[in-house]
Structures are given as structure tokens and as C-alpha cells.
PDB file of C-alpha atoms in Angstrom:
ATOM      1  CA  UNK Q   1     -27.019 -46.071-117.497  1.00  0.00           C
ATOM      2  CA  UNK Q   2     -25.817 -47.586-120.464  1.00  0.00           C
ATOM      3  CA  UNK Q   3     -22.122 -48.446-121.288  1.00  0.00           C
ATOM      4  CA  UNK Q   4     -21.084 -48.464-124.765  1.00  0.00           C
ATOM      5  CA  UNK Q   5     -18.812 -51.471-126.285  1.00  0.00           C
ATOM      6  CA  UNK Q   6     -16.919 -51.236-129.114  1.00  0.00           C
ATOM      7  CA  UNK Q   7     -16.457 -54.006-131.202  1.00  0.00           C
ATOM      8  CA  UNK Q   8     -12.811 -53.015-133.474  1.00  0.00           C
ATOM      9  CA  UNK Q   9     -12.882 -55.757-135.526  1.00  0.00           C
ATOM     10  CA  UNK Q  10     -16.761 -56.359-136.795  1.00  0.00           C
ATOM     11  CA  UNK Q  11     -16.077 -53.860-139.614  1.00  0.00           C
ATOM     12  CA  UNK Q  12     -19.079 -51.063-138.300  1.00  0.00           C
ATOM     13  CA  UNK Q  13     -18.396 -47.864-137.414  1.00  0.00           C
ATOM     14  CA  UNK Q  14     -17.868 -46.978-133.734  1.00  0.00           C
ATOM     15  CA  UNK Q  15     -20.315 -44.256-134.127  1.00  0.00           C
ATOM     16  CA  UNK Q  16     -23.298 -46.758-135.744  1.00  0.00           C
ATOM     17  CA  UNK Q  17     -22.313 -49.092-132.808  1.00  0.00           C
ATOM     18  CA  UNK Q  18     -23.252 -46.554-130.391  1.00  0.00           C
ATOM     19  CA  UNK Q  19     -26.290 -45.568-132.256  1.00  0.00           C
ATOM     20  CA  UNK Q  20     -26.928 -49.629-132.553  1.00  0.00           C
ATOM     21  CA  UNK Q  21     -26.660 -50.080-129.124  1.00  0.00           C
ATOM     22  CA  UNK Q  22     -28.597 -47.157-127.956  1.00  0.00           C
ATOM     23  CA  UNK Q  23     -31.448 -47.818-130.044  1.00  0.00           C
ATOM     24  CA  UNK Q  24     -31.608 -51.574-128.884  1.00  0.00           C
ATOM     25  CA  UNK Q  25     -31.385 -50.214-125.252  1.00  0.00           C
ATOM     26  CA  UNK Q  26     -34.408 -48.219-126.181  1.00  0.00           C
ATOM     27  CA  UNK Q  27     -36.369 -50.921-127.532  1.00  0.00           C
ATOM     28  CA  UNK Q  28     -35.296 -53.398-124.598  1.00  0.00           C
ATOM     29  CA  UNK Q  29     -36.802 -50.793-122.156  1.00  0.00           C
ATOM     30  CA  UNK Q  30     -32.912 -50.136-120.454  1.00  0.00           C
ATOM     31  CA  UNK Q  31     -33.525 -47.111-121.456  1.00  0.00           C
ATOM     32  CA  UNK Q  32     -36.486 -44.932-120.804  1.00  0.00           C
ATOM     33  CA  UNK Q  33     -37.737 -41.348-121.938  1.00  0.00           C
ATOM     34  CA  UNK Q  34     -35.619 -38.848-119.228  1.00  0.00           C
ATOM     35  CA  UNK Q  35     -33.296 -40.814-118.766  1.00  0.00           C
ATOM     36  CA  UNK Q  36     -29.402 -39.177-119.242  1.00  0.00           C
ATOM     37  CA  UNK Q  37     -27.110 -40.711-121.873  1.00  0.00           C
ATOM     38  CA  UNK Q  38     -23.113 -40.556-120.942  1.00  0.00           C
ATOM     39  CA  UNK Q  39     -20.731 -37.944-121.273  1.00  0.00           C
ATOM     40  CA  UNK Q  40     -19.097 -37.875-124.671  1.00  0.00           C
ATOM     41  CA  UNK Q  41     -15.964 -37.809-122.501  1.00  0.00           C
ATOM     42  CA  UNK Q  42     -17.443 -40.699-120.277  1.00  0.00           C
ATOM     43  CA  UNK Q  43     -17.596 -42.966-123.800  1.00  0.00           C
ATOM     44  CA  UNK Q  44     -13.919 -41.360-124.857  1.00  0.00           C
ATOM     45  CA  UNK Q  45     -12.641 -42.929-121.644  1.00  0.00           C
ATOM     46  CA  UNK Q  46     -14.802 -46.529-121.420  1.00  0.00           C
ATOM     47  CA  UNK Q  47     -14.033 -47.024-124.858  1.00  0.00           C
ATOM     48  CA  UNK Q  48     -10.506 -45.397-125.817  1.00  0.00           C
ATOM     49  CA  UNK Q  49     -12.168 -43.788-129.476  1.00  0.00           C
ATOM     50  CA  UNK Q  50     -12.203 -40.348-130.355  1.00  0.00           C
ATOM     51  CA  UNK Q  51     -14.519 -38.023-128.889  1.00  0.00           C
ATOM     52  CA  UNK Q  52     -15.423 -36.608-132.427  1.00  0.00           C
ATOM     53  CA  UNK Q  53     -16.553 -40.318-133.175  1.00  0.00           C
ATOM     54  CA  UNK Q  54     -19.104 -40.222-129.630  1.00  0.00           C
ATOM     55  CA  UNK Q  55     -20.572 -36.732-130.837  1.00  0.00           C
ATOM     56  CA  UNK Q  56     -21.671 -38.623-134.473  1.00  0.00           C
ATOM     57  CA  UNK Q  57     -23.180 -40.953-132.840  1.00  0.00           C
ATOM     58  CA  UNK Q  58     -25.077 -38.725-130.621  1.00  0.00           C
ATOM     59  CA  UNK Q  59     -25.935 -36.252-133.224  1.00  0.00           C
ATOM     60  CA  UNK Q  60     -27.497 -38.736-135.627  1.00  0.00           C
ATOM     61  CA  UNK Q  61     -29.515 -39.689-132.711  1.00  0.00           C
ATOM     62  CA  UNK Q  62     -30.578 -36.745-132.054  1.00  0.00           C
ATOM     63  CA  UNK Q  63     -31.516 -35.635-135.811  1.00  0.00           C
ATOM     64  CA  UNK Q  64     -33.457 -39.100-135.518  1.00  0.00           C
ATOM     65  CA  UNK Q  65     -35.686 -37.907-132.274  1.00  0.00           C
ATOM     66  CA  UNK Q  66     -34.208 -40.289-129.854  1.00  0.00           C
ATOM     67  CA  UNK Q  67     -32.417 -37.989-127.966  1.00  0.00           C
ATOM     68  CA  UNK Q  68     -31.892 -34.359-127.429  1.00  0.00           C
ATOM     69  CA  UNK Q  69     -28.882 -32.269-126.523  1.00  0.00           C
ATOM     70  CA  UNK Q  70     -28.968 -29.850-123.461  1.00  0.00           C
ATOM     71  CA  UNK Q  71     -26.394 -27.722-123.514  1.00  0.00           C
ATOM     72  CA  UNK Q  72     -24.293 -27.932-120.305  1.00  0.00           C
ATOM     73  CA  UNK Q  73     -26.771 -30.694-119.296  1.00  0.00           C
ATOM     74  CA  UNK Q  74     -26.312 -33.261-121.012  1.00  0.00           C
ATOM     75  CA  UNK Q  75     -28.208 -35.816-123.448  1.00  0.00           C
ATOM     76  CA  UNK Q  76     -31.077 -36.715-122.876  1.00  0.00           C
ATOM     77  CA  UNK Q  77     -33.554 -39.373-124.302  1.00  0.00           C
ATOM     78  CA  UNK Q  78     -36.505 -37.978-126.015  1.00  0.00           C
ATOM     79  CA  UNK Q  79     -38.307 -40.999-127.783  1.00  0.00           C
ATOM     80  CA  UNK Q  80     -38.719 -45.171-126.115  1.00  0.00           C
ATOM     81  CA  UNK Q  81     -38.671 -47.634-129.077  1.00  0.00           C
ATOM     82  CA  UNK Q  82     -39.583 -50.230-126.785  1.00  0.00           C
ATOM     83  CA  UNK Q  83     -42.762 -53.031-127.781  1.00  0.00           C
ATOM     84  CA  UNK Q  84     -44.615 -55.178-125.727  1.00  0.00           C
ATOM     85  CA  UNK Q  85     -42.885 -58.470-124.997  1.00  0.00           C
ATOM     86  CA  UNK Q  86     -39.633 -56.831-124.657  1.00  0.00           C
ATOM     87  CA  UNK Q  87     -39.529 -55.872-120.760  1.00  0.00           C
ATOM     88  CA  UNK Q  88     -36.689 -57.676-119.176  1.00  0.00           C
ATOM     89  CA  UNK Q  89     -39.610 -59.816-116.781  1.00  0.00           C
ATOM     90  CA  UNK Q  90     -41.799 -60.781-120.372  1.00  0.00           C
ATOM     91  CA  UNK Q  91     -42.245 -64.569-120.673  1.00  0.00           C
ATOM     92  CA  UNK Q  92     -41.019 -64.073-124.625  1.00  0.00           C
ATOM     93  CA  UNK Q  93     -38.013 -62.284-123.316  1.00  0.00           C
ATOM     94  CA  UNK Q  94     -36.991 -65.163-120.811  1.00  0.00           C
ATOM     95  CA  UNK Q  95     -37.810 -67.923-123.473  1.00  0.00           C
ATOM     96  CA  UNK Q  96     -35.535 -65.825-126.010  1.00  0.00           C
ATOM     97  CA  UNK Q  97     -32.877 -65.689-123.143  1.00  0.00           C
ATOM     98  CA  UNK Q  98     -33.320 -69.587-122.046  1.00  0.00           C
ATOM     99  CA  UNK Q  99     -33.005 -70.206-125.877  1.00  0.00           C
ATOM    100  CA  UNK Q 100     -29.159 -67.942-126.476  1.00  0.00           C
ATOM    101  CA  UNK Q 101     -28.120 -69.995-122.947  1.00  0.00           C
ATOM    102  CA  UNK Q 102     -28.980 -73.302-125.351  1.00  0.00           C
ATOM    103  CA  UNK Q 103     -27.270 -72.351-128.112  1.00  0.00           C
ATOM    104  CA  UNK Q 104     -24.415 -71.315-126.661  1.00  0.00           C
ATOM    105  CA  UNK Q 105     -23.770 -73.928-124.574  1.00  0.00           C
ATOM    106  CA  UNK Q 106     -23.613 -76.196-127.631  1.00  0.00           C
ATOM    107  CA  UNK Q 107     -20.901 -74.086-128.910  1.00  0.00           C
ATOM    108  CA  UNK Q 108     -22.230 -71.607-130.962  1.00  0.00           C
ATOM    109  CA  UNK Q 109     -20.757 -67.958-131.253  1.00  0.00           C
ATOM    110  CA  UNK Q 110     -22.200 -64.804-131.102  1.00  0.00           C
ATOM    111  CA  UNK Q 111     -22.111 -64.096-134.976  1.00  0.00           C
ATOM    112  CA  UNK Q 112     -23.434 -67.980-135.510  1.00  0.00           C
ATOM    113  CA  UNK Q 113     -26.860 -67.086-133.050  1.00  0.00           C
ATOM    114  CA  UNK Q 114     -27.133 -63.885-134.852  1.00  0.00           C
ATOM    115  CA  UNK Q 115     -27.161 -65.382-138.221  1.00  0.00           C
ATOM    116  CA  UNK Q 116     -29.509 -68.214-136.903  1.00  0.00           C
ATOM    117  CA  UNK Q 117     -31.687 -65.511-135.868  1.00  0.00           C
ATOM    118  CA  UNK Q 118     -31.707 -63.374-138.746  1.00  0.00           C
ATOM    119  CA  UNK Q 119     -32.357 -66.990-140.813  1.00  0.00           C
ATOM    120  CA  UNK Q 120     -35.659 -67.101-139.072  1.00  0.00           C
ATOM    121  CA  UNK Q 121     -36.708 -63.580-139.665  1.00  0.00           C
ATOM    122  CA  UNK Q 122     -35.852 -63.098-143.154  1.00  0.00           C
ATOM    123  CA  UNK Q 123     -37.973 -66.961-143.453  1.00  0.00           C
ATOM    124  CA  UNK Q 124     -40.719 -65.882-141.723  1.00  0.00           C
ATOM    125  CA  UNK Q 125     -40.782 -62.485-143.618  1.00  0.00           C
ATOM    126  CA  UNK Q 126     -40.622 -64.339-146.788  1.00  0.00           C
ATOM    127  CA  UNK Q 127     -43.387 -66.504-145.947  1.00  0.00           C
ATOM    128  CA  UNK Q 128     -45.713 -64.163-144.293  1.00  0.00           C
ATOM    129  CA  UNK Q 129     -45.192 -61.478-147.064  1.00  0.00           C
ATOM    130  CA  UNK Q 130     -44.787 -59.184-144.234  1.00  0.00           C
ATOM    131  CA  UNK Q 131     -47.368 -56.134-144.450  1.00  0.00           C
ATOM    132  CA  UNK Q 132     -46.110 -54.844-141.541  1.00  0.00           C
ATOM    133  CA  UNK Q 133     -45.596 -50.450-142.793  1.00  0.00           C
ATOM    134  CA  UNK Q 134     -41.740 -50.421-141.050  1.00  0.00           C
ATOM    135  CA  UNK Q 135     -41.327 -53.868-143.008  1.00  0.00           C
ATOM    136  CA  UNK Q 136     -42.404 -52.687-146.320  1.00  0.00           C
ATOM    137  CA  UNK Q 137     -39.714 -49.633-145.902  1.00  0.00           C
ATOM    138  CA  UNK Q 138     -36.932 -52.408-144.976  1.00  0.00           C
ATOM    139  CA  UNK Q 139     -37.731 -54.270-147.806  1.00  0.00           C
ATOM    140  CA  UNK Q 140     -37.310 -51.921-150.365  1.00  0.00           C
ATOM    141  CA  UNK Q 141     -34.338 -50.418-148.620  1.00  0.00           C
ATOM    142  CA  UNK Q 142     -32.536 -54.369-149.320  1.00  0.00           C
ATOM    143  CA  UNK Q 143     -33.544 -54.506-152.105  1.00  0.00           C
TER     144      UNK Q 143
END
């Protein structure tokens, strides 16, 4: 099961957090089409945010077709964003991981391997003229 972290002081929303995290959980492969999200008062009591804030989050997910709500259930997820080369035993995902243990261990923070990452993206976007349908949307949505 997932467990939601909330980050006060990064400036996003609790609620896009969850959404953030759920989705990346999704296309990781932690979670898988079936599987039950937590209670909204589960996340009210791991977290300590209002349960108004967990319901958002899980609302917009559902109006997205990750997840749907059963009432008296539960939520459940509906839709797996995952990709190949993302399962937690893919060679790529152990070279990304033996890569993060580098550049931490040289000092750098979170939000300094993030921006290093999202460096080489938006470079190899830029070079590669991504053509990529999903890109083509993100790029006009920056722009």
C-alpha cells in the first residue's frame, strides 16, 4: 500500500502531492490495477491535513481514470501508468538507482538531483525535437 508524504514547505498543494505521488506509484508499478488506495481518514492521520484536502486528491484522480470510488469499499485503482523499464528488478531502474546513491553521496540534495534530472530531459527534448504525442501536449502546455 502506498503511504502518502507531505512535503509543507515545497510550495504544492497537499492534494497535487497525493495525486503526484499516486500517479508515480502507478507508473513505478507499486501500484497495480485492483489494488486499494488508503482511507481518506488513513491519509488524515499519516499525514495530519484535512480530510477535505485527501478527498481532492482522490476525486481528481478519479475524474482522471486512475481510480474509482466504491462506496463503502473503498478506492480503488482503475488504470497502471506503468512503462517498460520501470519494474523495480529493470536493469535501467537499478542503473537510475546506483546513479541517485552517486549523487548523493557527493552531497547533492533532493531538489539539486531533481533539477539535474530535469536538465537532461528538457536537453534531450530540445535536441531530439521530441515527436513523442504526450510530448507534443507538454510542450505546448509550457509554453
Amino acid at each position: 500500500m502506498i503511504e502518502y508524504r507531505i512535503d509543507r514547505g515545497s510550495g504544492v498543494p497537499a492534494y497535487v502531492q497525493i495525486v503526484e505521488q499516486t500517479e508515480r506509484a502507478l507508473r513505478m508499478g507499486t501500484l497495480q490495477v485492483g489494488d486499494k488506495l488508503p482511507t481518506a481518514r488513513e491519509v488524515v492521520e499519516a499525514t495530519a491535513i484535512n480530510p477535505n484536502t485527501v478527498l481532492r486528491a482522490y476525486r481528481d484522480m478519479e475524474q482522471a481514470g486512475l481510480v474509482e470510488l466504491r462506496r463503502g469499499l473503498g478506492t480503488f485503482v482503475t488504470r497502471s501508468l506503468a512503462r517498460p523499464g520501470a519494474e523495480n528488478d529493470s536493469p535501467l531502474r537499478r542503473e537510475v538507482t546506483d546513479w541517485v546513491t552517486r549523487a548523493r553521496a557527493t552531497g547533492l540534495e533532493r531538489a539539486d538531483v531533481l533539477a539535474l534530472v530535469t536538465a537532461a530531459l528538457d536537453a534531450y527534448d530540445n535536441e531530439h525535437d521530441s515527436t513523442r504525442p504526450g510530448d507534443r501536449e507538454r510542450k505546448k502546455e509550457d509554453a
